[in-house]
Structures are given as C-alpha cells and as structure tokens.
C-alpha cells in the first residue's frame, strides 16, 4: 500500500524480485492541483502515473482511489479510464470520517456509494464492486485475545504513536496503543 511518492523503477524491480505480487496505489486524482490538495503535500501526479504504468507491466497493480464526495467526483471516470489504459485494476473506496483524520466532507452512506459504483460499472464497462474473491481473501483462525477489559497488564513502551502523548507498547505478542502517556520508555 503506497501513495507512490517514494517509488522508482529500481525499487519496483527490487520489490517484485523479492516476491511482492501486487501494489496497491493510492491515487485520488489525475488533476495536478487537486491531487496535491488531497494529498496535503507536494505530489507529482505525472511521476505517479509513470510509475503506475511501469508497475502494471511488472506486477499486479490495484489503483485504490478514495471517492471524496463533492471534491474528486469528476476525477473518478478519468482514473477508471487510466486504469483500463494501463491494464490495472481499480478498487474505489468510500471516504469515511475518522475521529483523528482529515475530514473535509461528510461521508456518504454505503448504499449511495454502492449505487454510484453500479452506475460507474455500467458507464465504463469495468468491475468496481469487488469481493473477497477478487483479493483471494480466505478465512483463517482467529488470534487469541490475551487481555480482558479492566485487566491491568505490564507492557514495554516501544515508540511514539501518531498522536501527541500517545505511545505504542508491547505485551503478550501484541501492540497496544497507550493514550495520555508521558513515559518515554520502559515498563
């Protein structure tokens, strides 16, 4: 899973040679300014398009744009046609609101998103309603749950988390997010 900004042909070749069988590329717009705006940083769409074309020749490529309602709706048909042109799969994602995420718009209900996908499938003659089978997903046994709610455990603080005053700790072969933690390291 990548936005592609750190990829180059040499790295793609090395990853493929190491056994990587599919790249999931987050590409939300082909318009330079809109892509940059949605990425929230410098984003060279032309470079990403070129690396996507290269990946599609070397490995399976799934372009995974997020449909941000009212912002990149007009880009989705362009992305679909781009994927068809380079022989890549496309897996449209619905924008969802998250407590700590960037939330430029309100999420649309899944039923409306599904109808949008059905309409796009019909207009562009491409499969967009993907299933578990499209990703070769299979059931595996569930991991045991070593902790119970309210139980006090000892865990080693391993690193900073993405939020201020939050750490990642480890205990019983699990990573644990510890909010409101000012301790730097140790147990």
mmCIF file with all atom_site columns, C-alpha atoms in Angstrom, residues 1-125:
data_model
loop_
_atom_site.group_PDB
_atom_site.id
_atom_site.type_symbol
_atom_site.label_atom_id
_atom_site.label_alt_id
_atom_site.label_comp_id
_atom_site.label_asym_id
_atom_site.label_entity_id
_atom_site.label_seq_id
_atom_site.pdbx_PDB_ins_code
_atom_site.Cartn_x
_atom_site.Cartn_y
_atom_site.Cartn_z
_atom_site.occupancy
_atom_site.B_iso_or_equiv
_atom_site.pdbx_formal_charge
_atom_site.auth_seq_id
_atom_site.auth_comp_id
_atom_site.auth_asym_id
_atom_site.auth_atom_id
_atom_site.pdbx_PDB_model_num
ATOM 1   C CA . UNK A 1 1   ? 0.000   0.000   0.000   1.00 0.00 ? 1   UNK A CA 1
ATOM 2   C CA . UNK A 1 2   ? 1.595   3.238   -1.110  1.00 0.00 ? 2   UNK A CA 1
ATOM 3   C CA . UNK A 1 3   ? 0.887   6.679   -2.475  1.00 0.00 ? 3   UNK A CA 1
ATOM 4   C CA . UNK A 1 4   ? 3.819   6.037   -4.811  1.00 0.00 ? 4   UNK A CA 1
ATOM 5   C CA . UNK A 1 5   ? 5.900   9.106   -3.995  1.00 0.00 ? 5   UNK A CA 1
ATOM 6   C CA . UNK A 1 6   ? 8.909   7.059   -2.844  1.00 0.00 ? 6   UNK A CA 1
ATOM 7   C CA . UNK A 1 7   ? 8.753   4.522   -5.680  1.00 0.00 ? 7   UNK A CA 1
ATOM 8   C CA . UNK A 1 8   ? 11.073  4.415   -8.664  1.00 0.00 ? 8   UNK A CA 1
ATOM 9   C CA . UNK A 1 9   ? 11.703  1.753   -11.314 1.00 0.00 ? 9   UNK A CA 1
ATOM 10  C CA . UNK A 1 10  ? 14.680  0.271   -9.455  1.00 0.00 ? 10  UNK A CA 1
ATOM 11  C CA . UNK A 1 11  ? 12.703  -0.089  -6.213  1.00 0.00 ? 11  UNK A CA 1
ATOM 12  C CA . UNK A 1 12  ? 9.728   -1.594  -8.046  1.00 0.00 ? 12  UNK A CA 1
ATOM 13  C CA . UNK A 1 13  ? 12.066  -4.154  -9.657  1.00 0.00 ? 13  UNK A CA 1
ATOM 14  C CA . UNK A 1 14  ? 13.629  -4.987  -6.282  1.00 0.00 ? 14  UNK A CA 1
ATOM 15  C CA . UNK A 1 15  ? 10.217  -5.438  -4.650  1.00 0.00 ? 15  UNK A CA 1
ATOM 16  C CA . UNK A 1 16  ? 8.999   -7.668  -7.484  1.00 0.00 ? 16  UNK A CA 1
ATOM 17  C CA . UNK A 1 17  ? 12.231  -9.699  -7.358  1.00 0.00 ? 17  UNK A CA 1
ATOM 18  C CA . UNK A 1 18  ? 11.749  -10.087 -3.587  1.00 0.00 ? 18  UNK A CA 1
ATOM 19  C CA . UNK A 1 19  ? 8.317   -11.646 -4.204  1.00 0.00 ? 19  UNK A CA 1
ATOM 20  C CA . UNK A 1 20  ? 5.834   -8.769  -3.983  1.00 0.00 ? 20  UNK A CA 1
ATOM 21  C CA . UNK A 1 21  ? 2.898   -9.758  -6.171  1.00 0.00 ? 21  UNK A CA 1
ATOM 22  C CA . UNK A 1 22  ? 0.627   -6.716  -6.007  1.00 0.00 ? 22  UNK A CA 1
ATOM 23  C CA . UNK A 1 23  ? 0.972   -2.987  -5.456  1.00 0.00 ? 23  UNK A CA 1
ATOM 24  C CA . UNK A 1 24  ? -1.979  -1.030  -4.059  1.00 0.00 ? 24  UNK A CA 1
ATOM 25  C CA . UNK A 1 25  ? -1.523  2.540   -5.228  1.00 0.00 ? 25  UNK A CA 1
ATOM 26  C CA . UNK A 1 26  ? -3.495  5.387   -3.642  1.00 0.00 ? 26  UNK A CA 1
ATOM 27  C CA . UNK A 1 27  ? -4.161  7.788   -6.479  1.00 0.00 ? 27  UNK A CA 1
ATOM 28  C CA . UNK A 1 28  ? -7.148  10.084  -5.893  1.00 0.00 ? 28  UNK A CA 1
ATOM 29  C CA . UNK A 1 29  ? -6.943  12.440  -8.862  1.00 0.00 ? 29  UNK A CA 1
ATOM 30  C CA . UNK A 1 30  ? -5.152  12.929  -12.157 1.00 0.00 ? 30  UNK A CA 1
ATOM 31  C CA . UNK A 1 31  ? -5.532  16.709  -11.949 1.00 0.00 ? 31  UNK A CA 1
ATOM 32  C CA . UNK A 1 32  ? -2.232  18.038  -10.574 1.00 0.00 ? 32  UNK A CA 1
ATOM 33  C CA . UNK A 1 33  ? -3.656  20.702  -8.268  1.00 0.00 ? 33  UNK A CA 1
ATOM 34  C CA . UNK A 1 34  ? -6.465  18.545  -6.912  1.00 0.00 ? 34  UNK A CA 1
ATOM 35  C CA . UNK A 1 35  ? -4.112  15.605  -6.270  1.00 0.00 ? 35  UNK A CA 1
ATOM 36  C CA . UNK A 1 36  ? -1.744  17.915  -4.396  1.00 0.00 ? 36  UNK A CA 1
ATOM 37  C CA . UNK A 1 37  ? -4.634  19.387  -2.381  1.00 0.00 ? 37  UNK A CA 1
ATOM 38  C CA . UNK A 1 38  ? -5.986  15.963  -1.411  1.00 0.00 ? 38  UNK A CA 1
ATOM 39  C CA . UNK A 1 39  ? -2.522  14.645  -0.548  1.00 0.00 ? 39  UNK A CA 1
ATOM 40  C CA . UNK A 1 40  ? -1.913  17.662  1.657   1.00 0.00 ? 40  UNK A CA 1
ATOM 41  C CA . UNK A 1 41  ? 1.670   17.908  0.410   1.00 0.00 ? 41  UNK A CA 1
ATOM 42  C CA . UNK A 1 42  ? 3.828   18.021  -2.722  1.00 0.00 ? 42  UNK A CA 1
ATOM 43  C CA . UNK A 1 43  ? 2.560   15.292  -5.052  1.00 0.00 ? 43  UNK A CA 1
ATOM 44  C CA . UNK A 1 44  ? 3.891   14.783  -8.574  1.00 0.00 ? 44  UNK A CA 1
ATOM 45  C CA . UNK A 1 45  ? 0.976   13.160  -10.409 1.00 0.00 ? 45  UNK A CA 1
ATOM 46  C CA . UNK A 1 46  ? 2.949   12.737  -13.644 1.00 0.00 ? 46  UNK A CA 1
ATOM 47  C CA . UNK A 1 47  ? 5.645   10.771  -11.796 1.00 0.00 ? 47  UNK A CA 1
ATOM 48  C CA . UNK A 1 48  ? 2.970   8.628   -10.113 1.00 0.00 ? 48  UNK A CA 1
ATOM 49  C CA . UNK A 1 49  ? 1.290   7.942   -13.466 1.00 0.00 ? 49  UNK A CA 1
ATOM 50  C CA . UNK A 1 50  ? 4.613   6.863   -14.979 1.00 0.00 ? 50  UNK A CA 1
ATOM 51  C CA . UNK A 1 51  ? 5.441   4.578   -12.058 1.00 0.00 ? 51  UNK A CA 1
ATOM 52  C CA . UNK A 1 52  ? 1.900   3.127   -12.224 1.00 0.00 ? 52  UNK A CA 1
ATOM 53  C CA . UNK A 1 53  ? 2.420   2.283   -15.907 1.00 0.00 ? 53  UNK A CA 1
ATOM 54  C CA . UNK A 1 54  ? 5.736   0.647   -15.037 1.00 0.00 ? 54  UNK A CA 1
ATOM 55  C CA . UNK A 1 55  ? 4.271   -1.361  -12.142 1.00 0.00 ? 55  UNK A CA 1
ATOM 56  C CA . UNK A 1 56  ? 1.398   -2.590  -14.324 1.00 0.00 ? 56  UNK A CA 1
ATOM 57  C CA . UNK A 1 57  ? 3.949   -4.135  -16.713 1.00 0.00 ? 57  UNK A CA 1
ATOM 58  C CA . UNK A 1 58  ? 5.886   -5.822  -13.895 1.00 0.00 ? 58  UNK A CA 1
ATOM 59  C CA . UNK A 1 59  ? 3.244   -6.871  -11.355 1.00 0.00 ? 59  UNK A CA 1
ATOM 60  C CA . UNK A 1 60  ? -0.423  -6.712  -10.489 1.00 0.00 ? 60  UNK A CA 1
ATOM 61  C CA . UNK A 1 61  ? -1.498  -3.137  -9.820  1.00 0.00 ? 61  UNK A CA 1
ATOM 62  C CA . UNK A 1 62  ? -4.596  -2.050  -7.960  1.00 0.00 ? 62  UNK A CA 1
ATOM 63  C CA . UNK A 1 63  ? -5.247  1.682   -8.056  1.00 0.00 ? 63  UNK A CA 1
ATOM 64  C CA . UNK A 1 64  ? -7.267  2.492   -4.940  1.00 0.00 ? 64  UNK A CA 1
ATOM 65  C CA . UNK A 1 65  ? -8.732  5.990   -5.070  1.00 0.00 ? 65  UNK A CA 1
ATOM 66  C CA . UNK A 1 66  ? -10.923 7.314   -2.293  1.00 0.00 ? 66  UNK A CA 1
ATOM 67  C CA . UNK A 1 67  ? -14.089 8.957   -3.592  1.00 0.00 ? 67  UNK A CA 1
ATOM 68  C CA . UNK A 1 68  ? -14.281 12.221  -1.645  1.00 0.00 ? 68  UNK A CA 1
ATOM 69  C CA . UNK A 1 69  ? -17.827 13.430  -2.397  1.00 0.00 ? 69  UNK A CA 1
ATOM 70  C CA . UNK A 1 70  ? -18.034 16.872  -3.935  1.00 0.00 ? 70  UNK A CA 1
ATOM 71  C CA . UNK A 1 71  ? -14.252 17.078  -4.315  1.00 0.00 ? 71  UNK A CA 1
ATOM 72  C CA . UNK A 1 72  ? -12.924 14.408  -6.676  1.00 0.00 ? 72  UNK A CA 1
ATOM 73  C CA . UNK A 1 73  ? -16.136 13.011  -8.224  1.00 0.00 ? 73  UNK A CA 1
ATOM 74  C CA . UNK A 1 74  ? -15.129 14.243  -11.689 1.00 0.00 ? 74  UNK A CA 1
ATOM 75  C CA . UNK A 1 75  ? -11.733 12.540  -11.391 1.00 0.00 ? 75  UNK A CA 1
ATOM 76  C CA . UNK A 1 76  ? -13.133 9.036   -10.864 1.00 0.00 ? 76  UNK A CA 1
ATOM 77  C CA . UNK A 1 77  ? -14.098 8.411   -14.524 1.00 0.00 ? 77  UNK A CA 1
ATOM 78  C CA . UNK A 1 78  ? -10.643 9.662   -15.573 1.00 0.00 ? 78  UNK A CA 1
ATOM 79  C CA . UNK A 1 79  ? -8.988  7.282   -13.100 1.00 0.00 ? 79  UNK A CA 1
ATOM 80  C CA . UNK A 1 80  ? -11.119 4.384   -14.353 1.00 0.00 ? 80  UNK A CA 1
ATOM 81  C CA . UNK A 1 81  ? -10.076 5.064   -17.941 1.00 0.00 ? 81  UNK A CA 1
ATOM 82  C CA . UNK A 1 82  ? -6.434  5.441   -16.904 1.00 0.00 ? 82  UNK A CA 1
ATOM 83  C CA . UNK A 1 83  ? -6.563  2.029   -15.208 1.00 0.00 ? 83  UNK A CA 1
ATOM 84  C CA . UNK A 1 84  ? -8.163  0.448   -18.248 1.00 0.00 ? 84  UNK A CA 1
ATOM 85  C CA . UNK A 1 85  ? -5.464  2.007   -20.438 1.00 0.00 ? 85  UNK A CA 1
ATOM 86  C CA . UNK A 1 86  ? -2.575  0.574   -18.393 1.00 0.00 ? 86  UNK A CA 1
ATOM 87  C CA . UNK A 1 87  ? -4.329  -2.730  -17.582 1.00 0.00 ? 87  UNK A CA 1
ATOM 88  C CA . UNK A 1 88  ? -4.588  -2.124  -13.842 1.00 0.00 ? 88  UNK A CA 1
ATOM 89  C CA . UNK A 1 89  ? -7.437  -2.995  -11.504 1.00 0.00 ? 89  UNK A CA 1
ATOM 90  C CA . UNK A 1 90  ? -9.272  -0.227  -9.723  1.00 0.00 ? 90  UNK A CA 1
ATOM 91  C CA . UNK A 1 91  ? -10.738 -0.504  -6.252  1.00 0.00 ? 91  UNK A CA 1
ATOM 92  C CA . UNK A 1 92  ? -12.770 2.572   -5.393  1.00 0.00 ? 92  UNK A CA 1
ATOM 93  C CA . UNK A 1 93  ? -13.011 3.344   -1.693  1.00 0.00 ? 93  UNK A CA 1
ATOM 94  C CA . UNK A 1 94  ? -15.713 5.299   0.061   1.00 0.00 ? 94  UNK A CA 1
ATOM 95  C CA . UNK A 1 95  ? -14.496 8.283   2.070   1.00 0.00 ? 95  UNK A CA 1
ATOM 96  C CA . UNK A 1 96  ? -15.180 7.749   5.764   1.00 0.00 ? 96  UNK A CA 1
ATOM 97  C CA . UNK A 1 97  ? -14.971 10.219  8.607   1.00 0.00 ? 97  UNK A CA 1
ATOM 98  C CA . UNK A 1 98  ? -12.488 9.363   11.373  1.00 0.00 ? 98  UNK A CA 1
ATOM 99  C CA . UNK A 1 99  ? -12.048 10.977  14.756  1.00 0.00 ? 99  UNK A CA 1
ATOM 100 C CA . UNK A 1 100 ? -8.392  11.877  14.116  1.00 0.00 ? 100 UNK A CA 1
ATOM 101 C CA . UNK A 1 101 ? -8.487  12.019  10.315  1.00 0.00 ? 101 UNK A CA 1
ATOM 102 C CA . UNK A 1 102 ? -8.716  14.906  7.895   1.00 0.00 ? 102 UNK A CA 1
ATOM 103 C CA . UNK A 1 103 ? -12.455 15.285  7.365   1.00 0.00 ? 103 UNK A CA 1
ATOM 104 C CA . UNK A 1 104 ? -13.040 17.766  4.524   1.00 0.00 ? 104 UNK A CA 1
ATOM 105 C CA . UNK A 1 105 ? -16.573 16.462  3.848   1.00 0.00 ? 105 UNK A CA 1
ATOM 106 C CA . UNK A 1 106 ? -19.271 14.305  5.386   1.00 0.00 ? 106 UNK A CA 1
ATOM 107 C CA . UNK A 1 107 ? -19.156 10.643  4.370   1.00 0.00 ? 107 UNK A CA 1
ATOM 108 C CA . UNK A 1 108 ? -21.920 9.330   2.128   1.00 0.00 ? 108 UNK A CA 1
ATOM 109 C CA . UNK A 1 109 ? -23.874 6.233   3.188   1.00 0.00 ? 109 UNK A CA 1
ATOM 110 C CA . UNK A 1 110 ? -22.607 2.916   1.833   1.00 0.00 ? 110 UNK A CA 1
ATOM 111 C CA . UNK A 1 111 ? -25.883 2.303   -0.032  1.00 0.00 ? 111 UNK A CA 1
ATOM 112 C CA . UNK A 1 112 ? -25.371 5.509   -2.051  1.00 0.00 ? 112 UNK A CA 1
ATOM 113 C CA . UNK A 1 113 ? -21.703 4.653   -2.639  1.00 0.00 ? 113 UNK A CA 1
ATOM 114 C CA . UNK A 1 114 ? -22.688 1.195   -3.884  1.00 0.00 ? 114 UNK A CA 1
ATOM 115 C CA . UNK A 1 115 ? -25.220 2.698   -6.307  1.00 0.00 ? 115 UNK A CA 1
ATOM 116 C CA . UNK A 1 116 ? -22.528 5.088   -7.560  1.00 0.00 ? 116 UNK A CA 1
ATOM 117 C CA . UNK A 1 117 ? -20.238 2.091   -8.212  1.00 0.00 ? 117 UNK A CA 1
ATOM 118 C CA . UNK A 1 118 ? -23.008 0.262   -10.080 1.00 0.00 ? 118 UNK A CA 1
ATOM 119 C CA . UNK A 1 119 ? -23.571 3.334   -12.274 1.00 0.00 ? 119 UNK A CA 1
ATOM 120 C CA . UNK A 1 120 ? -19.844 3.713   -12.970 1.00 0.00 ? 120 UNK A CA 1
ATOM 121 C CA . UNK A 1 121 ? -19.566 -0.024  -13.764 1.00 0.00 ? 121 UNK A CA 1
ATOM 122 C CA . UNK A 1 122 ? -22.330 0.317   -16.322 1.00 0.00 ? 122 UNK A CA 1
ATOM 123 C CA . UNK A 1 123 ? -20.936 3.512   -17.882 1.00 0.00 ? 123 UNK A CA 1
ATOM 124 C CA . UNK A 1 124 ? -17.333 2.276   -18.111 1.00 0.00 ? 124 UNK A CA 1
ATOM 125 C CA . UNK A 1 125 ? -17.746 -1.493  -18.636 1.00 0.00 ? 125 UNK A CA 1
#
